[in-house]
Coordinates of C-alpha atoms and ligand atoms in Angstrom, one line a residue:
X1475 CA -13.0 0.0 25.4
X1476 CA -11.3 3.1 23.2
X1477 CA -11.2 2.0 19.5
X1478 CA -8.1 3.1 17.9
X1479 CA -8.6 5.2 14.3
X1480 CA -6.4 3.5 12.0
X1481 CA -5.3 6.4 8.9
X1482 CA -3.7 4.2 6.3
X1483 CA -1.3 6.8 3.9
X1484 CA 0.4 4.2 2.1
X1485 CA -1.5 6.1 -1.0
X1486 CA 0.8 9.5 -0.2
X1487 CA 3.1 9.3 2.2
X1488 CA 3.9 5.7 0.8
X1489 CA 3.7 6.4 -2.7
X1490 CA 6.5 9.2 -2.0
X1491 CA 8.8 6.0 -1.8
X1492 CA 11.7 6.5 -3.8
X1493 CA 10.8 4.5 -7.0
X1494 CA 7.3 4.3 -6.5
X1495 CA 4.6 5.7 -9.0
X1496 CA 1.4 4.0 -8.8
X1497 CA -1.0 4.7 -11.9
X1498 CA -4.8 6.1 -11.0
X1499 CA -6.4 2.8 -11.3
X1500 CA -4.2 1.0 -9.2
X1501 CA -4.1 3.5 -6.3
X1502 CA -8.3 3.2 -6.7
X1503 CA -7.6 -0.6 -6.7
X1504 CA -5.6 -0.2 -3.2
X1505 CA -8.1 2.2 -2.1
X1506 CA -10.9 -0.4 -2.3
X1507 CA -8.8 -2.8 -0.6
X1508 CA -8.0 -0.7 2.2
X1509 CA -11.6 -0.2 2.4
X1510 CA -12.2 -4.0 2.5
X1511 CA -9.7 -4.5 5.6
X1512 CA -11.5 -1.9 7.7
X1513 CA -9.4 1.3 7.3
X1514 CA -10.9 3.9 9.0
X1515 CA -9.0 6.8 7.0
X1516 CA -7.5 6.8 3.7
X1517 CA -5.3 9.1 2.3
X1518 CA -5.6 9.5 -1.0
X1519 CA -2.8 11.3 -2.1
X1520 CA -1.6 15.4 -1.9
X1521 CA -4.2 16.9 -4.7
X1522 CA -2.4 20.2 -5.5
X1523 CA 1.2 17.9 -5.9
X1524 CA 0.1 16.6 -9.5
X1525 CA -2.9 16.4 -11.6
X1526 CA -2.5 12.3 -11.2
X1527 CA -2.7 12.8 -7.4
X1528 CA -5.6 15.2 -8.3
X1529 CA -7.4 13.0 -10.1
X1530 CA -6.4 9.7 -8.1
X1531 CA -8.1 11.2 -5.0
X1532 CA -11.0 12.4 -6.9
X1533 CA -11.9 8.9 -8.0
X1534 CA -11.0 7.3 -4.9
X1535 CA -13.4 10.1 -3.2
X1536 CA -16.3 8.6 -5.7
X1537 CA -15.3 5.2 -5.4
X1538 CA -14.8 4.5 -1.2
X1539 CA -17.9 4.6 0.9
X1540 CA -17.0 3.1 3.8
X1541 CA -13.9 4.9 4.8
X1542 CA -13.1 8.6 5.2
X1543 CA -11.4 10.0 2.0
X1544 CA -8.6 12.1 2.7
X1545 CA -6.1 14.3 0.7
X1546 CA -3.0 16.1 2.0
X1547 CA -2.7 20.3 1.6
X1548 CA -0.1 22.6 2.9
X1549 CA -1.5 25.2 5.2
X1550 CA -2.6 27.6 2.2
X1551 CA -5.6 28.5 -0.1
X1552 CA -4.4 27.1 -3.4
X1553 CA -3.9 23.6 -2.0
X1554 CA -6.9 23.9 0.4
X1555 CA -9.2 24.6 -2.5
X1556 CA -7.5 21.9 -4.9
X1557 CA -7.9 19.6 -1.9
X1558 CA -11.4 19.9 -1.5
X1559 CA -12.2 20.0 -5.3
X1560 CA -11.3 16.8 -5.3
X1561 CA -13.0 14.9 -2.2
X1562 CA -16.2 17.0 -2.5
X1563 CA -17.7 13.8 -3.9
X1564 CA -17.0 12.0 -1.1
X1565 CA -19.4 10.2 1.6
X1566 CA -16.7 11.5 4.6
X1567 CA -14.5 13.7 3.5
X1568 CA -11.5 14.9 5.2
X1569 CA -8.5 17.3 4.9
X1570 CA -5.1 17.3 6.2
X1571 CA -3.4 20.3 6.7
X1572 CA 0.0 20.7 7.8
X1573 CA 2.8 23.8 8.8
X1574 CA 5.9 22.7 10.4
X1575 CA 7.0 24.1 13.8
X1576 CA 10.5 22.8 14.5
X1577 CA 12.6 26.6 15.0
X1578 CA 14.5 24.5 12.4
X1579 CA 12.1 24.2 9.9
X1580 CA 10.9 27.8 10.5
X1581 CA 14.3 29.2 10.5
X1582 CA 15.9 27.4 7.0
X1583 CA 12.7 26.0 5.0
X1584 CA 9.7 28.5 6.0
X1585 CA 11.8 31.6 6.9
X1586 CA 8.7 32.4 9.2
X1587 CA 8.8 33.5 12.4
X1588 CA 6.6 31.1 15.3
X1589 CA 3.4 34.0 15.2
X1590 CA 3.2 33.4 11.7
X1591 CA 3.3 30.3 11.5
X1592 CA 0.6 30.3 14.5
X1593 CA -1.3 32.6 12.2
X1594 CA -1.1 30.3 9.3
X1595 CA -2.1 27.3 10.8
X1596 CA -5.2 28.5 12.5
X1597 CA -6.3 30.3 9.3
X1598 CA -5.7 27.1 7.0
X1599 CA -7.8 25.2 9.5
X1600 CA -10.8 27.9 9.0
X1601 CA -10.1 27.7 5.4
X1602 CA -11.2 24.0 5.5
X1603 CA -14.1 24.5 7.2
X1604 CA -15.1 27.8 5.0
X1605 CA -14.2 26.4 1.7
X1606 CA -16.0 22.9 2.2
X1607 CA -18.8 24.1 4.1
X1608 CA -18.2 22.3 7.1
X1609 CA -18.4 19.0 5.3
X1610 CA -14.7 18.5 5.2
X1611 CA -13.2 16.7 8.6
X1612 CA -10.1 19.0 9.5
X1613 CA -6.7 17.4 10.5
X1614 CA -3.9 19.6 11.1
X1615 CA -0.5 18.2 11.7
X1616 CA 2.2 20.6 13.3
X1617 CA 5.3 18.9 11.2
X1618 CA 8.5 18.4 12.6
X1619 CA 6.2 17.6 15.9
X1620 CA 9.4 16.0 17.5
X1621 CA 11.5 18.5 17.2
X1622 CA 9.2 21.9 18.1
X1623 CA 9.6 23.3 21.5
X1624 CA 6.7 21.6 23.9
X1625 CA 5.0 25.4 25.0
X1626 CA 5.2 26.1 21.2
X1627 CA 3.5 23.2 20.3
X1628 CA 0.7 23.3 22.9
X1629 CA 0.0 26.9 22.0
X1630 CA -0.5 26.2 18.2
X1631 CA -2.5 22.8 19.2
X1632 CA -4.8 25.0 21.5
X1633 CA -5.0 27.4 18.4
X1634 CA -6.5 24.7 15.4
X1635 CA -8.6 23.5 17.9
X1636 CA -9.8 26.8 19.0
X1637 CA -10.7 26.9 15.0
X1638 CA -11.9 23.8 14.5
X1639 CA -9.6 20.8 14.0
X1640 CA -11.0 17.2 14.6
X1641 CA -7.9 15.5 14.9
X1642 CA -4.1 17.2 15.7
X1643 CA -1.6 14.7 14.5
X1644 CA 1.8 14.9 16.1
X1645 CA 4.2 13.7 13.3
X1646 CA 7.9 12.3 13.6
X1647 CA 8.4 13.5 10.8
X1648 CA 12.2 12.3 11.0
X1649 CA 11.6 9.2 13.0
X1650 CA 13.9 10.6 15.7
X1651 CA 12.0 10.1 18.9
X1652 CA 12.5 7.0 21.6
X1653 CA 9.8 5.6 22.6
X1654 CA 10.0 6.8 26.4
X1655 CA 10.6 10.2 25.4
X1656 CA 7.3 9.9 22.6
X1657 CA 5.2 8.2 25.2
X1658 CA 5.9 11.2 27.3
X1659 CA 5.5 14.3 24.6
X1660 CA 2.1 12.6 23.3
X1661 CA 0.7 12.9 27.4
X1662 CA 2.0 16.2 28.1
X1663 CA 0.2 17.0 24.9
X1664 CA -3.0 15.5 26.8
X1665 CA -1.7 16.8 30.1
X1666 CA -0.9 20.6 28.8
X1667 CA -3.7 21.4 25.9
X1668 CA -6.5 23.0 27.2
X1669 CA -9.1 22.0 24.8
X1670 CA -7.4 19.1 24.1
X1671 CA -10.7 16.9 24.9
X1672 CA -12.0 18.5 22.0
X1673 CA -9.9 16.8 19.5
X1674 CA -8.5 13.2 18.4
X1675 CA -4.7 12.9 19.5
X1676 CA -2.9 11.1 16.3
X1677 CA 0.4 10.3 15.7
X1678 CA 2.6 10.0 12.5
X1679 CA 5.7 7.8 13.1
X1680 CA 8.7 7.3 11.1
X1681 CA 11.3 4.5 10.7
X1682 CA 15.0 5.8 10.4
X1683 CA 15.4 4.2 13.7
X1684 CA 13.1 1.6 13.4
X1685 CA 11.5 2.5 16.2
X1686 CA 7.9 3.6 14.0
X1687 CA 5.6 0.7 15.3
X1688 CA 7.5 0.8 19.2
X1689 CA 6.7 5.1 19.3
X1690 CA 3.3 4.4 17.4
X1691 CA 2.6 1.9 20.2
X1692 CA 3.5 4.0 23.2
X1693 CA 1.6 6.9 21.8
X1694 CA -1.3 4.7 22.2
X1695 CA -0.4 4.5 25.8
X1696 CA -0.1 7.8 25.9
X1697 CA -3.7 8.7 24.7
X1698 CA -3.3 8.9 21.2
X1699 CA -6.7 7.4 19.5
X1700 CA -5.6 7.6 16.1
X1701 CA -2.7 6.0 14.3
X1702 CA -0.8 7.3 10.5
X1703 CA 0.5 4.1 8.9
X1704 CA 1.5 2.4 5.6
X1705 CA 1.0 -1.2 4.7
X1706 CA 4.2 -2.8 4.9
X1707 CA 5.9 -0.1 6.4
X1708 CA 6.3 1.7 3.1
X1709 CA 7.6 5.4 2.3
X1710 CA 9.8 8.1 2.8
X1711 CA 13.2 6.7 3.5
X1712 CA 13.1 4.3 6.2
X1713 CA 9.4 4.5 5.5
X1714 CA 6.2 4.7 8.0
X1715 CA 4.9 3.0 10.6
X1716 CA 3.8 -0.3 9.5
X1717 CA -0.3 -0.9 9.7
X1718 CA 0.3 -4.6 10.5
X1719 CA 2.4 -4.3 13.0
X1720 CA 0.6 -1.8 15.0
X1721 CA -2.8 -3.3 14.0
X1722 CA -1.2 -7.4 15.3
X1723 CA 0.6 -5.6 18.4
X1724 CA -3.1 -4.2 19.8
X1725 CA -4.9 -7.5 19.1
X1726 CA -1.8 -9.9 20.7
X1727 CA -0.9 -7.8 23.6
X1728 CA -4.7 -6.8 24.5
X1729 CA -3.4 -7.2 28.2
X1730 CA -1.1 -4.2 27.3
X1731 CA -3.5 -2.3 25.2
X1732 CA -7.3 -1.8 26.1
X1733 CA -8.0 -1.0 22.8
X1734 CA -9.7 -1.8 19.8
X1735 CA -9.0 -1.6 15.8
X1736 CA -11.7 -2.1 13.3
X1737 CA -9.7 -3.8 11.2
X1738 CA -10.5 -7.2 9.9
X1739 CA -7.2 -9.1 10.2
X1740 CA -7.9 -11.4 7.9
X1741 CA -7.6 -9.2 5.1
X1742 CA -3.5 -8.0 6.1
X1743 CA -1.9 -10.3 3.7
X1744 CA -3.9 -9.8 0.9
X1745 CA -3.4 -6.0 0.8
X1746 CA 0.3 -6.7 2.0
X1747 CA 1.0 -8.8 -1.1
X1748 CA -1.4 -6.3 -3.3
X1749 CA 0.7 -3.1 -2.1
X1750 CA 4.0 -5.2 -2.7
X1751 CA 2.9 -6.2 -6.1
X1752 CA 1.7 -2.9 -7.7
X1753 CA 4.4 -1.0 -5.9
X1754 CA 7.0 -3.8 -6.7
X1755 CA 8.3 -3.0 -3.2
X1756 CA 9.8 -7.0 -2.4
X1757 CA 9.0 -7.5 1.2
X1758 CA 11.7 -8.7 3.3
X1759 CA 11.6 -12.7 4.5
X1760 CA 11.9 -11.7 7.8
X1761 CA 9.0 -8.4 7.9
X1762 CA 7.3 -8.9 11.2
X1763 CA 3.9 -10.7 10.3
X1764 CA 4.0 -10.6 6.7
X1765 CA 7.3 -11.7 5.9
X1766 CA 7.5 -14.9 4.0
X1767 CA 9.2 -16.2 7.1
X1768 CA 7.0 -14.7 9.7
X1769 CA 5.0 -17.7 10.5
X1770 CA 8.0 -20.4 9.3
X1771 CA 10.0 -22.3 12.1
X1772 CA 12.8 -23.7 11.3
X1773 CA 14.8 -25.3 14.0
X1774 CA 14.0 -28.5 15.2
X1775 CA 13.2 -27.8 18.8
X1776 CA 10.9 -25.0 17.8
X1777 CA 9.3 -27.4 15.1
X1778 CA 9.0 -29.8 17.7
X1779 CA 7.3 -27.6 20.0
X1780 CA 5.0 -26.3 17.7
X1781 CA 3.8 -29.7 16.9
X1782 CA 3.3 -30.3 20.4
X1783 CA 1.6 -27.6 21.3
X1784 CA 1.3 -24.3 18.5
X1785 CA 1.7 -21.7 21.8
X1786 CA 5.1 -22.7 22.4
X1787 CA 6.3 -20.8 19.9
X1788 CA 3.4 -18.9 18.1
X1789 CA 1.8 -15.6 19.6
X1790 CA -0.5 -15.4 16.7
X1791 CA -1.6 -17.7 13.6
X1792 CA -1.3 -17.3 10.5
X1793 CA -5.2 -17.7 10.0
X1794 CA -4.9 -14.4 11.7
X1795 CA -3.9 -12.1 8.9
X1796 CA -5.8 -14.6 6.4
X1797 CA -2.6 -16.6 5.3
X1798 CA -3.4 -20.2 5.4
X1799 CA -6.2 -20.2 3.5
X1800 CA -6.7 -23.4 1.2
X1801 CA -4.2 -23.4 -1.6
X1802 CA -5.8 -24.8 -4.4
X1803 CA -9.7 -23.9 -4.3
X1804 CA -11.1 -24.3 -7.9
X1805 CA -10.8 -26.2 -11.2
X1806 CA -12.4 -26.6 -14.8
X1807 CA -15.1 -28.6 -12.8
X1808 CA -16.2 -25.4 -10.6
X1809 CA -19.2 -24.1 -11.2
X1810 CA -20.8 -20.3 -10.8
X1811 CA -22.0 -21.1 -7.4
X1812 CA -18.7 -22.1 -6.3
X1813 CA -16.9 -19.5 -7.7
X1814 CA -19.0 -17.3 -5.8
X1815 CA -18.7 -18.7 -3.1
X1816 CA -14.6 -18.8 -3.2
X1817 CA -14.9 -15.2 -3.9
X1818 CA -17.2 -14.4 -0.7
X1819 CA -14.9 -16.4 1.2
X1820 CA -12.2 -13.9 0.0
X1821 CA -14.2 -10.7 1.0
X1822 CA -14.8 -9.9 -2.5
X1823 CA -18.5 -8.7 -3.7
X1824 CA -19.0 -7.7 -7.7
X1825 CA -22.3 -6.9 -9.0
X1826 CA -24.1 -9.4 -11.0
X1827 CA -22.6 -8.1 -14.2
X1828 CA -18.6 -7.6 -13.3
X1829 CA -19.6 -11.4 -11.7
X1830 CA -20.4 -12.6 -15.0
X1831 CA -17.4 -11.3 -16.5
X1832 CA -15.0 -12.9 -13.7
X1833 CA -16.8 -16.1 -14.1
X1834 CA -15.8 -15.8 -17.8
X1835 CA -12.4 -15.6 -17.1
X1836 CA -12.2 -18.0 -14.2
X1837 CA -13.8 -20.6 -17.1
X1838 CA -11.2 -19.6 -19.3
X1839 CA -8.0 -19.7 -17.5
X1840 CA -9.5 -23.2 -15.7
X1841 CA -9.2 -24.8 -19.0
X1842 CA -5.8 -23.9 -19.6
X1843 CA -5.2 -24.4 -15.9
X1844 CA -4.9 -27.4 -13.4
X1845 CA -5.2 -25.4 -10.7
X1846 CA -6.9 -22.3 -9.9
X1847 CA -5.4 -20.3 -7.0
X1848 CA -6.5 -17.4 -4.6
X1849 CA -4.1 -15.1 -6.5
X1850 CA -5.4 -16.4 -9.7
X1851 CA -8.6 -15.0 -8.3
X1852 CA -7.4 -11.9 -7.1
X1853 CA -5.8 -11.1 -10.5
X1854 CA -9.0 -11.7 -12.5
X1855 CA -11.1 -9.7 -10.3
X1856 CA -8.3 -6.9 -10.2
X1857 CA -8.1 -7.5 -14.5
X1858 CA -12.0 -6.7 -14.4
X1859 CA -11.1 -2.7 -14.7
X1860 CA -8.6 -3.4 -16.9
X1861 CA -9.3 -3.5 -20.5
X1862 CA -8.2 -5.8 -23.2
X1863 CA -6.7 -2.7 -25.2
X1864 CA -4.8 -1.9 -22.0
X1865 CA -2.7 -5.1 -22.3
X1866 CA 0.5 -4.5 -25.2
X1867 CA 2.3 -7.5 -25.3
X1868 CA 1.3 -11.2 -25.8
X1869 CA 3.7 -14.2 -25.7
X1870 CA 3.1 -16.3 -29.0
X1871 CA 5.6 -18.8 -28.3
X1872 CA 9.0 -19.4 -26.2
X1873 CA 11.6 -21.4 -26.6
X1874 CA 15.0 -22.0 -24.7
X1875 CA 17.8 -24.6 -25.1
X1876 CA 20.3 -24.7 -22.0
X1877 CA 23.0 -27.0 -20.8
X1878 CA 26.5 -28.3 -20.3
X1879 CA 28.8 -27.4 -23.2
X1880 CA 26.4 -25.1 -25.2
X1881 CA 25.7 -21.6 -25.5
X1882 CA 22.1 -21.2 -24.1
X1883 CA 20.0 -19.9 -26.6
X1884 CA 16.5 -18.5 -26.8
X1885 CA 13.4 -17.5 -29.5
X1886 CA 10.8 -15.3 -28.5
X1887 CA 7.5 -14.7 -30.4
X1888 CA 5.4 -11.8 -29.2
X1889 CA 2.0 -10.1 -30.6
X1890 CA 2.2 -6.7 -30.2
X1891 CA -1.0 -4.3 -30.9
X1892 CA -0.3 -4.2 -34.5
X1893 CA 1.2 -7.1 -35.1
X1894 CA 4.0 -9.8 -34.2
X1895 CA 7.6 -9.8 -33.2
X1896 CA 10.5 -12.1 -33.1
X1897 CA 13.5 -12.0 -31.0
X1898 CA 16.5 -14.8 -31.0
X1899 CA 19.3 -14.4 -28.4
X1900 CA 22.0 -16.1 -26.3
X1901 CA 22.6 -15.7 -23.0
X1902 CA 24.1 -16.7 -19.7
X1903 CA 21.3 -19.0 -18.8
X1904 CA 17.9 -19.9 -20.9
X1905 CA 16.0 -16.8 -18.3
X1906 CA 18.9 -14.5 -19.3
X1907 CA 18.9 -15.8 -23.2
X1908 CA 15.1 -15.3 -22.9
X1909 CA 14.9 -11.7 -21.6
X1910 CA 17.8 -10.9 -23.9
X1911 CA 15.5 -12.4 -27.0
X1912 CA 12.2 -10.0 -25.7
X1913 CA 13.8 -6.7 -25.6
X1914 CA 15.6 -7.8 -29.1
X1915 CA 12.2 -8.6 -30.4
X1916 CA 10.6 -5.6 -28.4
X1917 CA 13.6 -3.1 -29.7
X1918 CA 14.7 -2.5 -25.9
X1919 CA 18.1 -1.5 -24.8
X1920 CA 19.7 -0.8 -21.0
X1921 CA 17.3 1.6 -20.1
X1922 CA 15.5 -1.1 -18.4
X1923 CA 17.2 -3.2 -15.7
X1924 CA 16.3 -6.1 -13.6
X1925 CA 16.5 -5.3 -10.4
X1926 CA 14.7 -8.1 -8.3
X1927 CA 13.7 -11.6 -9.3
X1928 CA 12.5 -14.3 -7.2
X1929 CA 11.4 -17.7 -8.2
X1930 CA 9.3 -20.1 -6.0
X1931 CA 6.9 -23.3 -6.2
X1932 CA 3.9 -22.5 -5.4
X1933 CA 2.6 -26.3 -5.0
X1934 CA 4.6 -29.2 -4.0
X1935 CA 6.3 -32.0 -6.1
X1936 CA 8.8 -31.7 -9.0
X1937 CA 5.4 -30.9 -11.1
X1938 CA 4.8 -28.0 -9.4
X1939 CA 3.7 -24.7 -11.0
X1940 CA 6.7 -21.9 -10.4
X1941 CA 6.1 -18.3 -9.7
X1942 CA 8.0 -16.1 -10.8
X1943 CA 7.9 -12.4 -9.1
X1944 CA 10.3 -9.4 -10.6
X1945 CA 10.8 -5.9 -10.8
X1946 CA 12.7 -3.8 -13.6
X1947 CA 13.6 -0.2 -13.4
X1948 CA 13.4 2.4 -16.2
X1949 CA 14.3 5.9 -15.4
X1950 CA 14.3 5.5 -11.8
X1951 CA 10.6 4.2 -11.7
X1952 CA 10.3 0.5 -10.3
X1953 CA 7.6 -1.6 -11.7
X1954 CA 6.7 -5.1 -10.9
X1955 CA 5.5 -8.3 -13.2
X1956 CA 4.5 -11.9 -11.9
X1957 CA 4.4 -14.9 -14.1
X1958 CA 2.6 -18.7 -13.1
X1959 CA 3.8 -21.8 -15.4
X1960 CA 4.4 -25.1 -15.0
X1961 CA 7.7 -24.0 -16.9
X1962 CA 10.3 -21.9 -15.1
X1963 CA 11.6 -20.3 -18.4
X1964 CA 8.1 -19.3 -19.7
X1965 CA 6.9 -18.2 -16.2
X1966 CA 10.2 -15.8 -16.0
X1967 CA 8.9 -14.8 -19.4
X1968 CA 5.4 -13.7 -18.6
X1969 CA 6.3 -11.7 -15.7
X1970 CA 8.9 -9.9 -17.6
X1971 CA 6.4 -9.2 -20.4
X1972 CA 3.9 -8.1 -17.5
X1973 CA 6.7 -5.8 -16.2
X1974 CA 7.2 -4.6 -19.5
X1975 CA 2.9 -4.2 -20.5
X1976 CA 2.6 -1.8 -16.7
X1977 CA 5.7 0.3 -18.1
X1978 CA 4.2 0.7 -21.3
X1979 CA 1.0 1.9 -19.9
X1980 CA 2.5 4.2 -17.5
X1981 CA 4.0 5.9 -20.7
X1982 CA 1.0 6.1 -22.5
X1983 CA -0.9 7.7 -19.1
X1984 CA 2.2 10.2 -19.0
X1985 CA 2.2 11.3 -22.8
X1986 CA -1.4 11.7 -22.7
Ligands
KIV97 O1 6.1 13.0 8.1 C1 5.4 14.0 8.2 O2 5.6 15.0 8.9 C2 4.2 14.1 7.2 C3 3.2 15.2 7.5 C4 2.7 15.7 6.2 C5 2.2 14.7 8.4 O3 4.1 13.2 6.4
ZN98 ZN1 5.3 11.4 6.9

């Protein structure tokens, strides 16, 4: 059976989502994820596009073993070399060079004319191999795939692989296609490239239609053995092709596609809720298979037939993508073995030393803690890289007075590196009265806005903890904070001030 490359670029292509801006440690924190759930290729970032890109991919490059490290260049020496200054360090490195071919593209954005362009491709693709000594993999991706003439397009394709490319990736670079019409452009590809056998056929899918997993899909149909996607569908505009769904459509319908992925399912909703947090990209209730709703029935006939018999209404589980795992897993009582265990059980290995650590943490949060959840976990492991100094803000106290025939009112007490601050405010509501009293005591103003906030109980029963998930924008950059208390108020408050501490660090990287 063919196993289908899966090239995860939620670290570029979905980092060039509008409001997105991921700091170096958390795109290596992604990166390692990615890793964990079996990515075959990741893509780093574009190295010559910043010196955070640069450096991101560099340390991704050192840190990734398993998967092929990959960084974006245009089809020229300056990004070439950046590219692979970068990933030399890396166990498999690969580069991804792209020209577009559209006449559109050539005729308004390139002003080249189609031999040039021709020219430029197959020379960028023996730059790759020149400059990184054959180490690097070479990709070249003819952009604007869906809209270049098909003699055109098989002509350059014979061309980088006549020079050496691995793996041609045919992007929709607009998300424009239909499937029909994809399904047959990807086998003329295979039908009309000579040395087509040569190479991997990939393709890169867009959503403006929402047609990005459907083309992905039929591509595979078509021969394509390697898939460009984003977890959660993430990126440019109507963003990429969505990992999961591709990745959940192979595995359900393996009577439609004889084909493999190494991915290890289990891990999807852990990186789906990582990506969503450190991106603060809310995912929609409804998102095909990671959707808070995906795996929810409401109606009473399809409850009823679930009860009687889960396949009435399910294709998949939710064990699948590694979603009903057990909810509450450790307390104060938990030892070191346990702990270890729990974290096995997530996929998560630390050396003896960063184990130590966590089990430090785990101790200290189970005393001031009933219950210790996955996610609590995740966040200590994910805090191990994260230094004390890194965190700016501390809540002291809180307090907020709300009700019928008052103004609602709220105190704030906050440590701050060199010492404490106090805020007082009223409000619409004691969350409102509180947010109001942290950017008095913080000296904020409207330059940051709340633009999501979601509330939920995370256990049952009028005791239960509440979550509370946000994100606030500051100068078009969207950052997210998550707060756990058995208090609504103070929980709205913690994930505000975590909003607030991943702002202030971002500054601090950017002044720097
Ligand atoms: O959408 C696109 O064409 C791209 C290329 C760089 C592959 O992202
Ligand atoms: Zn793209």
């Amino acid at each position: 059976m063919n196993r289908i490359h899966i090239f995860d670029t939620t670290l570029r292509d979905g980092e060039q989502t509008p409001g997105v801006n991921l700091t170096v440690d958390e795109k290596v924190q992604i990166a390692k994820q990615l890793e964990r759930l079996g990515v075959d290729i990741i893509e780093a970032g574009f190295a010559i596009s910043s010196p955070a890109d640069f450096e991101a991919i560099k340390r991704v490059a050192k840190e990734v073993k398993d998967s092929t490290v990959c960084s974006l260049a245009r089809a020229v020496e300056s990004d070439i070399k950046t590219a692979w200054e970068a990933l030399k360090d890396a166990e498999k490195p690969r580069i991804h060079t792209f020209i577009a071919t559209s006449d559109i593209h050539l005729k308004y954005k390139l002003k080249m004319s189609r031999k040039e362009v021709l020219e430029r491709a197959v020379r960028a693709v023996k730059l790759v191999k020149e400059i990184s000594k054959g180490r690097a993999e070479i990709e070249f991706s003819p952009e604007d795939a869906v809209r270049t003439e098909l003699s055109y397009l098989y002509e350059v394709l014979e061309a980088v692989i006549e020079a050496g490319a691995n793996v041609v990736n045919i992007p929709d670079t607009v998300g424009y296609a239909i499937p029909d019409e994809w399904y047959d452009r990807i086998a003329a590809i295979k039908e009309n490239v000579k040395n087509i056998d040569k190479a991997i056929i990939s393709v890169h899918c867009h959503n403006d239609l929402g047609l990005a997993t459907a083309n992905s899909l039929m591509a595979i149909k078509a021969g394509a053995r390697q898939v460009e996607c984003t977890i959660n569908g993430i990126g440019e505009r109507a963003g990429n092709a969505a990992m999961e769904e591709i990745v959940m459509a192979i595995k359900v319908r393996r009577d439609q596609f004889p084909v493999y992925t190494d991915i290890n399912t289990t891990q999807i909703y852990r990186t789906s809720q990582l990506v969503s947090r450190l991106t603060g990209i809310i995912i929609s209730r409804t998102k095909p298979i990671v959707g808070d709703n995906a795996f929810a029935h409401e109606s009473g006939i399809h409850q009823h037939g679930v009860l009687a018999n889960k396949e009435t209404y399910e294709i998949m589980e939710p064990e699948d993508i590694g979603l009903k795992e057990s909810k509450i897993v450790l307390g104060k009582h938990s030892g070191r073995h346990a702990f270890k265990k729990k974290l096995e059980e997530m996929g998560i290995q630390l050396p003896e030393e960063q184990l130590n650590e966590a089990f430090k943490s785990f101790k200290e949060l189970a005393s001031r803690k009933k219950e210790i959840f996955n996610i609590d976990i995740e966040l200590i492991v994910e805090g191990l890289d994260k230094k004390e100094k890194d965190k700016n803000y501390k809540l002291i106290y809180n307090q907020a007075v709300s009700g019928e025939g008052i103004i609602p009112s709220a105190t704030v007490k906050i440590e701050i590196p060199n010492g404490e601050k106090l805020g007082l405010a009223v409000g619409n509501g004691p969350v409102d009265a509180t947010y109001k009293a942290i950017k008095n005591a913080l000296n904020i103003g409207e330059e940051i806005q709340l633009k999501d906030f979601k509330i939920r109980a995370l256990t049952s029963g009028t005791d239960a903890l509440a979550e509370v998930f946000l994100t606030v924008e500051f100068e078009g950059i969207n950052v997210s904070g998550r707060g756990v208390d058995s208090d609504i108020v103070r929980a709205s408050a913690l994930a505000f001030l975590e909003a607030l501490d991943r702002l202030e660090n971002r500054k601090k990287k950017h002044h720097h």
